[in-house]
Short mmCIF file of C-alpha atoms in Angstrom, two decimals:
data_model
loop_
_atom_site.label_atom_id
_atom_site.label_comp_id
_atom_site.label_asym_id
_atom_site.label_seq_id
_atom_site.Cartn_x
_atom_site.Cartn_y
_atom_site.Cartn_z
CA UNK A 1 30.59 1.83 11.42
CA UNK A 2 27.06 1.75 10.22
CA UNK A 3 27.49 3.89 7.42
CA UNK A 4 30.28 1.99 6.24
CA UNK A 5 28.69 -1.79 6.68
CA UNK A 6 25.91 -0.08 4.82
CA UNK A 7 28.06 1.20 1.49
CA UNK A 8 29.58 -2.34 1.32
CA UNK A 9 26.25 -3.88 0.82
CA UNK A 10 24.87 -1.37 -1.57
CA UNK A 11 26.00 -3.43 -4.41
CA UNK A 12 23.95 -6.11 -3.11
CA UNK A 13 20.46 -4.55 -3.15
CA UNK A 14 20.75 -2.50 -6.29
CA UNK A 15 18.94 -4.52 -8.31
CA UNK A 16 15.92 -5.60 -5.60
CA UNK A 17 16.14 -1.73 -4.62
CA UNK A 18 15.77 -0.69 -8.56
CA UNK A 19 12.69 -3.05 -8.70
CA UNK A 20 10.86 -1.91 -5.72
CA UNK A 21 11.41 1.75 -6.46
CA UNK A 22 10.42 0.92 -10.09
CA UNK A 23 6.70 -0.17 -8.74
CA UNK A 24 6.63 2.46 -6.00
CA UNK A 25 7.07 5.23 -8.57
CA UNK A 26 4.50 3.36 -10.71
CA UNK A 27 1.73 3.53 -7.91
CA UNK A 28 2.90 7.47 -6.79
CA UNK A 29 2.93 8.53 -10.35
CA UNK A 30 -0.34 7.26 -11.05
CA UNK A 31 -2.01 8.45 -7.68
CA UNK A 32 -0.04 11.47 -7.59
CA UNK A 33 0.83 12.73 -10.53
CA UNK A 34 -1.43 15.57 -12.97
CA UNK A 35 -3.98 16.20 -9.96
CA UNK A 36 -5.66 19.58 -9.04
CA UNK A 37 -6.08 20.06 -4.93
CA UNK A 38 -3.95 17.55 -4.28
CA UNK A 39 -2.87 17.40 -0.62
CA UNK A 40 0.74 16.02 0.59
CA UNK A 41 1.37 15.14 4.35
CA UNK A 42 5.08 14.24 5.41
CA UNK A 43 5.62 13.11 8.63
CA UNK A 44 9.06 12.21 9.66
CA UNK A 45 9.94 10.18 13.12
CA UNK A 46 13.34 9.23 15.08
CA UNK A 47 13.48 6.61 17.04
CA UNK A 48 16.88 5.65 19.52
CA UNK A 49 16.53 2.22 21.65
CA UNK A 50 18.70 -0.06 23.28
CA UNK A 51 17.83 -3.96 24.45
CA UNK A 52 19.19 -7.19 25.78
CA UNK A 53 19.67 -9.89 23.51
CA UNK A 54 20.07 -13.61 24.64
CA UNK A 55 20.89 -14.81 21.60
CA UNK A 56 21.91 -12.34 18.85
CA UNK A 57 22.51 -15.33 16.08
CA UNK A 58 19.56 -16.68 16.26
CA UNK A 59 20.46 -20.10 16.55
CA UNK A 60 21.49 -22.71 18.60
CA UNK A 61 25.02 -22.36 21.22
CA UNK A 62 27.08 -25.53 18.97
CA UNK A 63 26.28 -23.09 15.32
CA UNK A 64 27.81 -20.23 16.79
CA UNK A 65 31.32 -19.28 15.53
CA UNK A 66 33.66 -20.33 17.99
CA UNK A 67 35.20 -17.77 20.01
CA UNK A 68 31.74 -15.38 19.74
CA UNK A 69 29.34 -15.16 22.91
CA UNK A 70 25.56 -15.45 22.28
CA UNK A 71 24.09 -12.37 24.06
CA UNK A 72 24.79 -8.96 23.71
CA UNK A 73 23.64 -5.30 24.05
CA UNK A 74 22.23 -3.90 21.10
CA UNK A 75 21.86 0.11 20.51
CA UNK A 76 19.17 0.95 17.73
CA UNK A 77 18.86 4.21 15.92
CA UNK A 78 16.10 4.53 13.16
CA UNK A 79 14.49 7.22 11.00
CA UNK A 80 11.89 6.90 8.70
CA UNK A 81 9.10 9.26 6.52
CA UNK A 82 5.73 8.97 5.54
CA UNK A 83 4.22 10.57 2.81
CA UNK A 84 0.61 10.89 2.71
CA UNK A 85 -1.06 12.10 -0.54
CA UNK A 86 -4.53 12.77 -0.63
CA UNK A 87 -6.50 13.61 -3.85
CA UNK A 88 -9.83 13.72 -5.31
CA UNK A 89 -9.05 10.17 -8.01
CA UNK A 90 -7.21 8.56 -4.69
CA UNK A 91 -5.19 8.24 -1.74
CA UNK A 92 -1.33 6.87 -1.91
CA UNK A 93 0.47 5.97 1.34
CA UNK A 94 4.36 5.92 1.12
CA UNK A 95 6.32 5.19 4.41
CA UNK A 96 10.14 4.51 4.27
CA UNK A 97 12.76 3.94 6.50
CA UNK A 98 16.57 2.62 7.53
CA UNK A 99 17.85 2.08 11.20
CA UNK A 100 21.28 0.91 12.52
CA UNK A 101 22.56 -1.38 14.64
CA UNK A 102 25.64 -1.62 16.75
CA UNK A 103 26.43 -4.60 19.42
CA UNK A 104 28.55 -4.04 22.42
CA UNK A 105 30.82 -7.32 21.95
CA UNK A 106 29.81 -8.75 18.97
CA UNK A 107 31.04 -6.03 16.92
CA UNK A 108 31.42 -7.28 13.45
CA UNK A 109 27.57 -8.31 13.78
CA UNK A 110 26.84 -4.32 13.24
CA UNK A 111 24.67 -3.89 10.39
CA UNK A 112 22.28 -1.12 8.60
CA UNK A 113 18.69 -2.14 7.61
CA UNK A 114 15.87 -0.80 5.09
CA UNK A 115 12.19 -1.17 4.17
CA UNK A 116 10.22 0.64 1.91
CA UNK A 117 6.26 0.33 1.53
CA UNK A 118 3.38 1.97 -0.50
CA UNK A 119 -0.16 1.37 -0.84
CA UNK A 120 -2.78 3.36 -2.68
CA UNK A 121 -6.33 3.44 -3.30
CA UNK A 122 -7.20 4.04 -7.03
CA UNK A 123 -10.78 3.22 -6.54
CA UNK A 124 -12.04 7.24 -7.42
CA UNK A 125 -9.96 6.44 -10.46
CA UNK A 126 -10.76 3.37 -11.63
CA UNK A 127 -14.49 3.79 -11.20
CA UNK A 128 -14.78 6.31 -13.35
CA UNK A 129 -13.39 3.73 -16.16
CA UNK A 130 -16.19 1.58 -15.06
CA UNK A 131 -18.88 2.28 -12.87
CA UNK A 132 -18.49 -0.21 -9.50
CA UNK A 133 -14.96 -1.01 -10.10
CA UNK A 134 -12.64 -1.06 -7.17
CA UNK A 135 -8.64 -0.93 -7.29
CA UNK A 136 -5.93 -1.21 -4.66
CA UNK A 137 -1.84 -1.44 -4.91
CA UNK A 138 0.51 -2.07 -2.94
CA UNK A 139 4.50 -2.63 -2.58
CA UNK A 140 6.68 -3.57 0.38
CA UNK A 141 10.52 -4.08 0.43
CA UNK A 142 12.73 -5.20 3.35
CA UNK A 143 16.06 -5.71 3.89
CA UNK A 144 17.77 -6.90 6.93
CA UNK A 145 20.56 -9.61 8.38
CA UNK A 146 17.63 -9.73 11.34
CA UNK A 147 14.38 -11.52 9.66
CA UNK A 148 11.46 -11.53 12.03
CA UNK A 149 9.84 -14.73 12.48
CA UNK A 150 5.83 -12.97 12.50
CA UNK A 151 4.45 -10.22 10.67
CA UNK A 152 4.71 -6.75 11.98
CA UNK A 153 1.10 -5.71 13.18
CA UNK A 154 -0.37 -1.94 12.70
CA UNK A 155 -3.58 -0.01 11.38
CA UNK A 156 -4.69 0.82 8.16
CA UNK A 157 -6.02 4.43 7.53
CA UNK A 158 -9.02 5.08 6.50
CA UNK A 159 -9.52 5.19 2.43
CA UNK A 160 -5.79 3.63 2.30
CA UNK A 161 -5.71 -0.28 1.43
CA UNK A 162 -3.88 -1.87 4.35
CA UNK A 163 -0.28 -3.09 3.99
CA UNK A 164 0.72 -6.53 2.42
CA UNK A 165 0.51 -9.72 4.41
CA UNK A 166 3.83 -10.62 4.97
CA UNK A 167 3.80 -14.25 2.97
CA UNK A 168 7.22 -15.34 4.29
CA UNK A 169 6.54 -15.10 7.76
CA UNK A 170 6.63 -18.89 9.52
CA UNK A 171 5.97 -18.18 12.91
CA UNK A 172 9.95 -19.77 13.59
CA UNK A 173 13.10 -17.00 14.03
CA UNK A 174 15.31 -17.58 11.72
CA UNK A 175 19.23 -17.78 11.99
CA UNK A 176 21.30 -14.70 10.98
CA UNK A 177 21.78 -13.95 7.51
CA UNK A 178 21.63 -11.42 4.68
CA UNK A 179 17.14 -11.51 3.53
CA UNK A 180 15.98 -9.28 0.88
CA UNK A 181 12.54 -9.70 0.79
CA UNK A 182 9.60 -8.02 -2.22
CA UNK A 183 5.97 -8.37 -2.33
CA UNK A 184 3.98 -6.56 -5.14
CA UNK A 185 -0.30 -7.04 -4.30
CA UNK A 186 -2.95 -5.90 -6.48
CA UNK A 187 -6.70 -6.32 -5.33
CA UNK A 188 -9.85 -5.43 -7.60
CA UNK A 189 -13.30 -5.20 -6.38
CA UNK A 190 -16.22 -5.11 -8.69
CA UNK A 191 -19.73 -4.28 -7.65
CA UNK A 192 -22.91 -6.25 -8.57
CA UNK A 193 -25.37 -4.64 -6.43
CA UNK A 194 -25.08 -2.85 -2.51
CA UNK A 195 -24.17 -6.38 -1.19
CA UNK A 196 -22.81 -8.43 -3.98
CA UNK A 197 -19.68 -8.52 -5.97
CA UNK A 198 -16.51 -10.29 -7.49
CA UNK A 199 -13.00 -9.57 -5.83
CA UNK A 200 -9.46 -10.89 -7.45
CA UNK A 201 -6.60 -10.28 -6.07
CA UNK A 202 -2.50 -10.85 -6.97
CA UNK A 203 0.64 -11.44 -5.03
CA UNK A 204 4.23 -11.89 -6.74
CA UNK A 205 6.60 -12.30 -3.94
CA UNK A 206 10.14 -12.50 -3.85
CA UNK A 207 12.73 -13.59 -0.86
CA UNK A 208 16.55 -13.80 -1.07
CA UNK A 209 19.29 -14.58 1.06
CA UNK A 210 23.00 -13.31 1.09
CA UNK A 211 25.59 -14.34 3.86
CA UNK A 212 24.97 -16.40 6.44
CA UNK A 213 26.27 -15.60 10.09
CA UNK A 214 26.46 -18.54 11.70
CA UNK A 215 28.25 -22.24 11.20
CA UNK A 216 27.11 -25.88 10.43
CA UNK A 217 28.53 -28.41 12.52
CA UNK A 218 27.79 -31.39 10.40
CA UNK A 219 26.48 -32.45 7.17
CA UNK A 220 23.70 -34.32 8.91
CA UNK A 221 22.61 -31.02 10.73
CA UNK A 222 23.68 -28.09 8.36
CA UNK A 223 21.57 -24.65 8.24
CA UNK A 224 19.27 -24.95 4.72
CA UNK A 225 17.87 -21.74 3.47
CA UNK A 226 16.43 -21.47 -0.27
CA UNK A 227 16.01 -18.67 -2.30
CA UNK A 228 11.79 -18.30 -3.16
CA UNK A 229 9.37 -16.86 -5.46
CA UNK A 230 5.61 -16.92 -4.52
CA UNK A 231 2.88 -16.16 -6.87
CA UNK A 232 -0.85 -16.34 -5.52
CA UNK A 233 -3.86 -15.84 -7.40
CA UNK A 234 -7.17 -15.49 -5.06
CA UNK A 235 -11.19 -14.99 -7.03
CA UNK A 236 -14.15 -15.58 -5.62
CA UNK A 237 -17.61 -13.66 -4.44
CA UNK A 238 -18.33 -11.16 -1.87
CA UNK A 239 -20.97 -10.33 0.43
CA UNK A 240 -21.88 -7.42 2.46
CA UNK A 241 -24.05 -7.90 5.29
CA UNK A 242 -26.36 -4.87 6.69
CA UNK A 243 -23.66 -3.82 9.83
CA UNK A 244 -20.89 -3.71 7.08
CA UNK A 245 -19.72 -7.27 7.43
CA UNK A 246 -17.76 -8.55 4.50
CA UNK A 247 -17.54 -12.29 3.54
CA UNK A 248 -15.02 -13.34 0.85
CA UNK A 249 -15.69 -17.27 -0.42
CA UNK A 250 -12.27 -17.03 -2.53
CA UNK A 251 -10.84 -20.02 -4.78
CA UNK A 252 -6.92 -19.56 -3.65
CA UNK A 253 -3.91 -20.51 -6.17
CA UNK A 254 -0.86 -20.72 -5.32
CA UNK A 255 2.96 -21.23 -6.73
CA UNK A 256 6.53 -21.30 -5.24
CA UNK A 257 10.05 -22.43 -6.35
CA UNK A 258 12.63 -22.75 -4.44
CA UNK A 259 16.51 -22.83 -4.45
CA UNK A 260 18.81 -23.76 -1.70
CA UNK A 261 21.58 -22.00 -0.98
CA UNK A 262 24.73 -23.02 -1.90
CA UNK A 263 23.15 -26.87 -2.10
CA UNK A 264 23.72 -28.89 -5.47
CA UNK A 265 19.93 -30.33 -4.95
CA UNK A 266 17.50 -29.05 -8.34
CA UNK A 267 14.91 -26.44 -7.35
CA UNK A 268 11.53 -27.45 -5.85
CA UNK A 269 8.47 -26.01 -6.82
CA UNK A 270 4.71 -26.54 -4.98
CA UNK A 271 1.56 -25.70 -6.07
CA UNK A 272 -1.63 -25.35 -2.99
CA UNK A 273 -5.34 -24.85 -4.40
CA UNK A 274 -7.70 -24.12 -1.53
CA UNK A 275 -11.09 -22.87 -1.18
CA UNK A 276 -11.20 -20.56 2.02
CA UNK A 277 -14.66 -18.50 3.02
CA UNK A 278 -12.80 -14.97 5.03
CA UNK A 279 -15.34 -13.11 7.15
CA UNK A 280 -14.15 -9.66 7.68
CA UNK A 281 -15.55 -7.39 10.64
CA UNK A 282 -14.69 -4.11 12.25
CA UNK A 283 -14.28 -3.58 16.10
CA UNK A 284 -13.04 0.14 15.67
CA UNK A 285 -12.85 2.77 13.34
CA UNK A 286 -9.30 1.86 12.05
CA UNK A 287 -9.25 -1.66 13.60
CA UNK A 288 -10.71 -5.05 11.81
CA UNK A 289 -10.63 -8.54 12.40
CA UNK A 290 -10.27 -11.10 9.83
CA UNK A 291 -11.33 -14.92 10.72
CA UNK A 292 -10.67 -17.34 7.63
CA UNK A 293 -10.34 -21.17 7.50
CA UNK A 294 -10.84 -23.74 4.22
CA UNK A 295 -8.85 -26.99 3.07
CA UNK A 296 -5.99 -26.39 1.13
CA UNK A 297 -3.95 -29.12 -0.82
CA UNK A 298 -1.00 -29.02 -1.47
CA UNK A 299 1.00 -30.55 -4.49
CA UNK A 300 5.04 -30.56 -4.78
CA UNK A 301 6.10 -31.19 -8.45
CA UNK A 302 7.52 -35.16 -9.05
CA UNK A 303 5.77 -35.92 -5.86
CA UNK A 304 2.87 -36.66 -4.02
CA UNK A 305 0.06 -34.30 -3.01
CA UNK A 306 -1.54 -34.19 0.80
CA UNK A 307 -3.30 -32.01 2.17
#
């Protein structure tokens, strides 16, 4: 049932699927590709869970389509790879991975779901363009009828950029429906001296939704979701303390339009400027904390700007 759910979406995430492929090859090929001693680890996992589910639609008992109960059983079967490829101009970090899942009552709710993420580390590379340069990339695609409401924690390796910052995340579970989700992230680094520099990074981020799952009882209380596109444009100085201690004082810039689904209302688009000082310090060998703050204000286009 899986399998099948999964070849009637296909259509759907060609085109987002294309795209993210299209920068993933981009970041392998240039990492990977024409390298002496090159080393390749794959590491492939299975995974087979099951779980209780209160509420499976993610939304309140008066949205749910009548006749449907809101908890269920839910067995989850995933696979995924990682490719690891380690060479002398750079490391490039390639994980991807599709699970299924298939509810005991709510049957038609089974669905198939897919991420894909890469990072690499081009610094070996790009320094010897230019002496003190730094250069990290990195890609992450999801798609699933399940969106979490937080980021999905983990660990970067060592001499691999960690993964993107989820921008989309609101801390607030959203009701069922069809997300494809994108975020391409550069970040350069360049070197003044041993504890000064200049760091810029880029985010273009892209979120979509298909169907929607559950009901609207009332114009006055219908579901909204919008269709967005995030671009964010961070500069600023670094500092490197004597234990290893980074501090970031980064001018921020941000842009996002959005579309609502199936509404007749013209897009909105928002613009935030903030200045935000990010002090980054590491507990662990693999583990860092990040403590940033700053005023940001915020501006939607036609309208008024607060903070």
């Amino acid at each position: 049932m899986v399998l099948e759910l999964a070849q009637k979406k296909r259509h759907h995430v060609g085109r987002l699927v294309a795209l993210c492929m299209l920068a993933i090859g981009t970041i392998a090929g240039m990492a990977v590709g024409s390298r002496a001693q090159a080393e390749t680890q794959y590491t492939p996992s299975v995974s087979l869970s099951q779980q209780y589910n209160s509420n499976v639609w993610n939304t309140s008992e008066d949205r749910i389509p009548r006749g449907k109960q809101s908890w269920d059983l839910v067995t989850r079967l995933g696979a995924d790879v990682t490719i690891l490829n380690k060479s002398r101009l750079g490391d490039t970090k390639v994980r991807a991975g599709v699970d299924g899942n298939v509810f005991a009552y709510n049957t038609d709710l089974a669905y198939a779901s897919g991420n894909v993420r890469a990072t690499s580390d081009l610094s070996s590379w790009a320094q010897e363009l230019l002496p003190g340069l730094k250069l990290r990339i990195s890609d992450a695609f999801r798609y699933t009828p399940n969106q979490p409401a937080f980021p999905l924690g983990g660990t970067s390796q060592q001499g691999v950029t960690p993964q993107p910052t989820d921008i989309f995340s609101s801390g607030i579970q959203p009701a069922r429906s069809n997300t494809f989700s994108n975020s391409l992230s550069t970040e350069g680094d360049y070197s003044f001296s041993r504890s000064t520099g200049l760091r810029a990074n880029y985010t273009y981020s892209i979120l979509r939704i298909g169907r929607v799952y559950t009901t609207e009882v009332d114009p006055s209380g219908a579901l909204t979701y919008f269709d967005t596109t995030v671009h964010n444009v961070a500069i600023g100085p670094t500092y490197t303390l004597d234990g290893g201690d980074t501090l970031f004082l980064k001018l921020n810039y941000l842009t996002a339009d959005q579309t609502r689904i199936g509404g007749s209302s013209s897009p909105k688009q928002f613009t935030a400027q903030s200045i935000q000082p990010e002090y980054v310090t590491r507990i662990a060998r693999d583990w860092t904390v990040t403590i940033s703050g700053g005023a940001t204000m915020v501006e939607e286009q036609g309208n008024r700007t607060f903070p």
